[in-house]
mmCIF file of C-alpha atoms in Angstrom:
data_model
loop_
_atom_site.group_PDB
_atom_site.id
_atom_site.type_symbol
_atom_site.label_atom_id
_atom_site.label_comp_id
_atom_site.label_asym_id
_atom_site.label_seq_id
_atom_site.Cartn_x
_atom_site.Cartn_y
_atom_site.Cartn_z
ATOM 1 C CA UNK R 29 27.809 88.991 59.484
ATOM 2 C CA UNK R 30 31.516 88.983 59.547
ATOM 3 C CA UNK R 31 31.424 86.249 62.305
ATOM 4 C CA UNK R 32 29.015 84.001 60.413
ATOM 5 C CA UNK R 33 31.058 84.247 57.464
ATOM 6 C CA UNK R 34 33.627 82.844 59.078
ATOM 7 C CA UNK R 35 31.694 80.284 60.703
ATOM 8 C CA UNK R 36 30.940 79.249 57.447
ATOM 9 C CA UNK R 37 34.386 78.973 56.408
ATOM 10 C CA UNK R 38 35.436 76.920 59.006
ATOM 11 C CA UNK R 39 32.936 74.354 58.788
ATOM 12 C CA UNK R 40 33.419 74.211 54.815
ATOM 13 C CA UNK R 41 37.065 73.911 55.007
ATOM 14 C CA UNK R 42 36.708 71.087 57.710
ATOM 15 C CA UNK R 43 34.063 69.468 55.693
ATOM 16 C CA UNK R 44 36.127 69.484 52.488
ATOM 17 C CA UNK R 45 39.022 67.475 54.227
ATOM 18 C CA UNK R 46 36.239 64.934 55.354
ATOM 19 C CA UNK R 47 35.141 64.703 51.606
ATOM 20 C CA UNK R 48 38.799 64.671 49.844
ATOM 21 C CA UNK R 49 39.227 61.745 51.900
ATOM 22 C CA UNK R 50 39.155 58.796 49.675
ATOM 23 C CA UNK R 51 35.840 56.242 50.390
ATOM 24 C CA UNK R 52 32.775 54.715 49.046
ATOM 25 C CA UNK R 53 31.990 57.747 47.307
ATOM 26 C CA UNK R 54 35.352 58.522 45.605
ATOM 27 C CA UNK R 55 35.889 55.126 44.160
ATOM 28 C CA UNK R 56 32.079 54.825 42.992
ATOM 29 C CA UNK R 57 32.281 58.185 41.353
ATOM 30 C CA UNK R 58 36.073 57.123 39.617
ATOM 31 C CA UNK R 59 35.013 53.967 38.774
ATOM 32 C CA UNK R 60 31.273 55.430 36.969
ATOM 33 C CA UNK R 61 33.326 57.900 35.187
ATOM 34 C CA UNK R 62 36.292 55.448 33.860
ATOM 35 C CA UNK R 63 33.515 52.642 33.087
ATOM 36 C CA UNK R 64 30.736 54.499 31.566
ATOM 37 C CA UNK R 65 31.467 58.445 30.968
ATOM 38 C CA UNK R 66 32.660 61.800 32.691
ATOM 39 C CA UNK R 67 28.903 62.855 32.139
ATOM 40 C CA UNK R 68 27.784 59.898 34.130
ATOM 41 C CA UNK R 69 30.234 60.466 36.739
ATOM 42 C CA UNK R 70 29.090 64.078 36.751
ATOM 43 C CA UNK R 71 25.678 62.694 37.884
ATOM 44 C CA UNK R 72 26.789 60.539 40.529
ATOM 45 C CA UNK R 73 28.424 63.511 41.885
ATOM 46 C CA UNK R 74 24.792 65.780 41.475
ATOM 47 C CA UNK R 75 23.571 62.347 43.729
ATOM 48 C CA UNK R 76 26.081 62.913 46.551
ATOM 49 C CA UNK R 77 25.197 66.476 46.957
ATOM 50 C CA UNK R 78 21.424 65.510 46.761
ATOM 51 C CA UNK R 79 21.875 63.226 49.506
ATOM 52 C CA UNK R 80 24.406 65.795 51.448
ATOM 53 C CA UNK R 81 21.111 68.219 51.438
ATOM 54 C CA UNK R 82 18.762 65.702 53.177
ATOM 55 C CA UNK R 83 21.742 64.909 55.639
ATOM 56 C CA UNK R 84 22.781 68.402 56.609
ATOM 57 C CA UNK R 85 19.434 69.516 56.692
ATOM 58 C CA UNK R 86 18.395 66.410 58.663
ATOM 59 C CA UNK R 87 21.315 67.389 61.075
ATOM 60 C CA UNK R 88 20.283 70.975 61.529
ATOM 61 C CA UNK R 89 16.956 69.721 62.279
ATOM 62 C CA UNK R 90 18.391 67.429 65.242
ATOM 63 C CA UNK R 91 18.444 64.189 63.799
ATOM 64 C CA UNK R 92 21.861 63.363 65.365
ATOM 65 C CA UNK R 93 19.758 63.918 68.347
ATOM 66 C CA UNK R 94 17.411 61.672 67.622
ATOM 67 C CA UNK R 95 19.635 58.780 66.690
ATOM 68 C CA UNK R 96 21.091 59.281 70.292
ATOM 69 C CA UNK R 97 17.874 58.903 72.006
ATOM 70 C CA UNK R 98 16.397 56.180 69.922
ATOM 71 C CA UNK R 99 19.460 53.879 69.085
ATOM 72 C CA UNK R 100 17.484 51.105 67.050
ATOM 73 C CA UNK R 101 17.012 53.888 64.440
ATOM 74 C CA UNK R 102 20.313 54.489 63.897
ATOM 75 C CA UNK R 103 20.875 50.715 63.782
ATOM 76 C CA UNK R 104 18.442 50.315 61.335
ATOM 77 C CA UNK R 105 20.616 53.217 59.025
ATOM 78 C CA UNK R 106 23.310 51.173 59.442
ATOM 79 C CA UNK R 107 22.198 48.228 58.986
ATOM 80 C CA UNK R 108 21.023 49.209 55.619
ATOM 81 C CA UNK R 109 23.785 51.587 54.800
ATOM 82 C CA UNK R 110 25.578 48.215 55.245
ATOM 83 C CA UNK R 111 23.186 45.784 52.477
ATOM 84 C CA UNK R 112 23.704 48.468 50.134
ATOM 85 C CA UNK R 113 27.554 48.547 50.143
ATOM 86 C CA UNK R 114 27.179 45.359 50.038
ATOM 87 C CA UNK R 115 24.888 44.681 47.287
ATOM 88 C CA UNK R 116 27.000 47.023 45.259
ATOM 89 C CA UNK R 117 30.453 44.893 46.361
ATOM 90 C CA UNK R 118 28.765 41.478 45.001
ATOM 91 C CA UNK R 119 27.160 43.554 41.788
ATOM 92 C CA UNK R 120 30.916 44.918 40.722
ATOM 93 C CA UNK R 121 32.880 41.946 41.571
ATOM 94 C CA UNK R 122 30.877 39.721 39.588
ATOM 95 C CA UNK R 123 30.836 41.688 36.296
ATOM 96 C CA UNK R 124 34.438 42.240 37.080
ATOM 97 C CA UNK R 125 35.237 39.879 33.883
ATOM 98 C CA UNK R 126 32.487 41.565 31.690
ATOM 99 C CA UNK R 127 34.087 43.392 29.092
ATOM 100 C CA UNK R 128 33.351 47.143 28.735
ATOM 101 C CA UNK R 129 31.607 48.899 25.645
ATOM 102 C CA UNK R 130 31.862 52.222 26.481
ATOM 103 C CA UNK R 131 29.286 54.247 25.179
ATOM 104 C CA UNK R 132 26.264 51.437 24.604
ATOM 105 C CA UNK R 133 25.649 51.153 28.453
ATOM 106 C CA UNK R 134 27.632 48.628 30.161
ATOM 107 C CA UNK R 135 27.043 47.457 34.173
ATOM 108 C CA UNK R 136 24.560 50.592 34.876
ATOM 109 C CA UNK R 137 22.870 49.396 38.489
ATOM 110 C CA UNK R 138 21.711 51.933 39.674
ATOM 111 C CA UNK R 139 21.086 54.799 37.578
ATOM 112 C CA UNK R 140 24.585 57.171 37.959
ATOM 113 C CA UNK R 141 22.121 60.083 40.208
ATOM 114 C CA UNK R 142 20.543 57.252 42.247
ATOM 115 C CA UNK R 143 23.785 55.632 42.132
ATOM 116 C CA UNK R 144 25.680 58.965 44.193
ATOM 117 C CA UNK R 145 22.306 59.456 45.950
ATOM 118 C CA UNK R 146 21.726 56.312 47.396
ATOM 119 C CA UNK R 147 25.563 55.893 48.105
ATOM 120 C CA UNK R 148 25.238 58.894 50.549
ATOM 121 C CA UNK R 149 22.205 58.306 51.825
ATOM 122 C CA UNK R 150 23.088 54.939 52.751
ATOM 123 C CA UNK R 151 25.826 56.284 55.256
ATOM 124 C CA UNK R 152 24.658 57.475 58.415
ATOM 125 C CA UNK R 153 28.269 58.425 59.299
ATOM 126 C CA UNK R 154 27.344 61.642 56.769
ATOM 127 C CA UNK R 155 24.600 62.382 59.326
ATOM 128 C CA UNK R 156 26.763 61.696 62.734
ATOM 129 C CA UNK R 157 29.734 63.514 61.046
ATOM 130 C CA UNK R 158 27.517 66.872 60.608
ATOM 131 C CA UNK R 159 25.005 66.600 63.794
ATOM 132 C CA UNK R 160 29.035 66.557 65.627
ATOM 133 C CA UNK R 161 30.318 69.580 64.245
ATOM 134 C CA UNK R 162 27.065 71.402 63.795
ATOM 135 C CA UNK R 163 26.870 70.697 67.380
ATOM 136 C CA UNK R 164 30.286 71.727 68.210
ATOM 137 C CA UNK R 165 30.461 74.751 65.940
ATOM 138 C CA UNK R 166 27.036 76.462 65.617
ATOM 139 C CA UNK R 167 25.041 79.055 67.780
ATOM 140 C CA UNK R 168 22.060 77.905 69.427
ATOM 141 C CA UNK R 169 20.425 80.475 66.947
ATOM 142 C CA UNK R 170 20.781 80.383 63.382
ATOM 143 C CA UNK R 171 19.450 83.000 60.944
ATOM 144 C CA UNK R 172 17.463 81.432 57.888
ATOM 145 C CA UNK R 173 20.024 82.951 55.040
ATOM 146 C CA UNK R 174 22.891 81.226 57.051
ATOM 147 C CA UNK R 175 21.219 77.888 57.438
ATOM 148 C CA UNK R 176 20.714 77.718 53.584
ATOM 149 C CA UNK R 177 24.179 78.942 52.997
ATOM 150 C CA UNK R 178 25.368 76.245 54.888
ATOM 151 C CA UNK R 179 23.315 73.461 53.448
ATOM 152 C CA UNK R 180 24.652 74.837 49.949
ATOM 153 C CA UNK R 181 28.164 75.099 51.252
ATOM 154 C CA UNK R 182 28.115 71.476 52.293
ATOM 155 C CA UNK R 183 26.272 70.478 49.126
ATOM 156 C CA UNK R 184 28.478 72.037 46.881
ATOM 157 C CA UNK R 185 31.521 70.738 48.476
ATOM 158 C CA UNK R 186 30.478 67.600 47.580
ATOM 159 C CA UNK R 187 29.237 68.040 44.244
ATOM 160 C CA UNK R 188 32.615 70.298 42.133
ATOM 161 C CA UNK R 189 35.078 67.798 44.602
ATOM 162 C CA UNK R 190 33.640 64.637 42.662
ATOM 163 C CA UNK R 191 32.578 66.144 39.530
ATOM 164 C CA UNK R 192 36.579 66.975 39.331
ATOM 165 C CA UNK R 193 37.117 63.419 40.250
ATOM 166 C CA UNK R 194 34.818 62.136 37.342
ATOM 167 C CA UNK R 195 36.732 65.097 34.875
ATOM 168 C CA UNK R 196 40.137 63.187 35.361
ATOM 169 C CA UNK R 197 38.955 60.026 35.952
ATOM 170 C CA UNK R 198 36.595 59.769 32.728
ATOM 171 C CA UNK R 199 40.031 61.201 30.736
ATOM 172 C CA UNK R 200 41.018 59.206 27.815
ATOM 173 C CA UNK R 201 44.131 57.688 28.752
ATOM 174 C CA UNK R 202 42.577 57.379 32.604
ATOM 175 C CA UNK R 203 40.186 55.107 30.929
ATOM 176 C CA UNK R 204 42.349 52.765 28.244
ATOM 177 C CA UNK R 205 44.321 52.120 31.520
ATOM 178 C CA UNK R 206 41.560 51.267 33.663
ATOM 179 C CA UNK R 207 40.022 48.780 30.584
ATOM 180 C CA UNK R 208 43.131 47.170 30.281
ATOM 181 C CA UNK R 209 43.334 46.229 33.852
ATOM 182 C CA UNK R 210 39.415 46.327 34.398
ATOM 183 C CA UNK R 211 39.070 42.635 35.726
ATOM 184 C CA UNK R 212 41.698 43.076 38.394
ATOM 185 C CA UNK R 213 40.594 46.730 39.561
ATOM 186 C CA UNK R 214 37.071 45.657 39.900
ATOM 187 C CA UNK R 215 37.913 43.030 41.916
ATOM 188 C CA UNK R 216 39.622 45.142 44.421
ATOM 189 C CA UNK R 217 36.789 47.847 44.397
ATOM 190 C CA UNK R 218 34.114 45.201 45.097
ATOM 191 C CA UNK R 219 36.545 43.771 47.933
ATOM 192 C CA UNK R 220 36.929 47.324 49.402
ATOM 193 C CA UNK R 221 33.336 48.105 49.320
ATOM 194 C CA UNK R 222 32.448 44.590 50.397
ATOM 195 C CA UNK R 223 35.195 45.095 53.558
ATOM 196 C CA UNK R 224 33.255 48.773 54.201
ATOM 197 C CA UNK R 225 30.131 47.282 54.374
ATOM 198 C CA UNK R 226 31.404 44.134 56.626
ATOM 199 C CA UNK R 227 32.527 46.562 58.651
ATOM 200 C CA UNK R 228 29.655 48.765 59.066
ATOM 201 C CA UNK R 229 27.792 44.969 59.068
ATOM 202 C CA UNK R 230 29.884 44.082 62.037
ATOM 203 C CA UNK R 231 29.041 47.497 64.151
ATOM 204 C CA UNK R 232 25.109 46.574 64.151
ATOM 205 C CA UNK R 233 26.015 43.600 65.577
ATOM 206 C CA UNK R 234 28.436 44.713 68.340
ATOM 207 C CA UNK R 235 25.432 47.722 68.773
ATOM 208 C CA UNK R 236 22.836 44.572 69.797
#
């Protein structure tokens, strides 16, 4: 018992670092929570976690496995990991100029739980990131209550990490900065993303 809790531990505390790291999913949470509310930023965050549970549990099934032996799957994850980022990079640079009502709605594209959800599903590095250390870390042999502690750990990690982001981010004065220099922030989110998704464009095509 003692062992597994530290297991645990470990993999939590190495997983954290991965998901302080800023990325897609910190600047779509900030941005949700500064352009529409905290609450809404709150839900992306539930979406990230949701889509952390079908990747850790996909890894602990073997999928990390399977995207070794069958390459043009994991191609194809990218590949669409890589539209979305996309899609979302064209969708926020182009409102960029849109002025804000906070409150009545604004630029809402996806829903903010699809929004997180879709974010993390759409990044197969989630699944290669926790199929390496699950690899690296675990016993051959895992008991059912540690499996589902894990999946939670991971989950959960990913959900109070962002929700805190959305807290500070959705803050009052956090927000009457980020309207005043909306145009220009939004331009460098939708550049970022659009560079991320390049990227992750360009490795399908080096994979070929």
């Amino acid at each position: 018992m003692t062992s597994e809790l530290l297991l645990l531990a470990s993999i939590g505390a190495i997983q954290l670092l991965a998901v302080i790291s800023p990325g897609p999913s910190f600047l779509i949470t900030a941005r949700t929570a500064v352009a529409q509310s905290r609450a809404d930023g709150v839900k992306v965050a539930l979406g990230l976690g949701a889509g952390t549970v079908v990747w850790s549990s996909a890894a602990l099934l073997g999928l990390n496995a399977v995207f070794h032996a069958i390459p043009v799957l994991f191609m194809g994850m990218k590949l669409a990991g890589a539209l979305f980022l996309l899609y979302v990079a064209v969708m926020i640079f182009r409102h960029a100029a849109d002025p804000l009502e906070i409150g009545t709605g604004g630029e809402r594209l996806p829903n903010p739980f699809l929004k997180g959800f879709l974010t993390q599903i759409s990044n197969p590095k989630v699944a290669v990131f926790f199929g390496s250390i699950f690899i690296a870390m675990l016993p051959a042999q895992l008991s059912l209550w540690t499996t589902v502690a894990l999946i939670l750990m991971v989950s959960l990690n990913e959900v109070w990490w962002y929700s805190l982001v959305a807290l500070f981010f959705g803050a009052g004065p956090v927000r009457r900065a980020y309207l005043r220099a909306k145009s220009w922030i939004d331009r460098v989110t939708g550049l970022f993303l659009g560079a991320l998704g390049l990227r992750l464009l360009w490795s399908v095509g080096e994979g070929l």
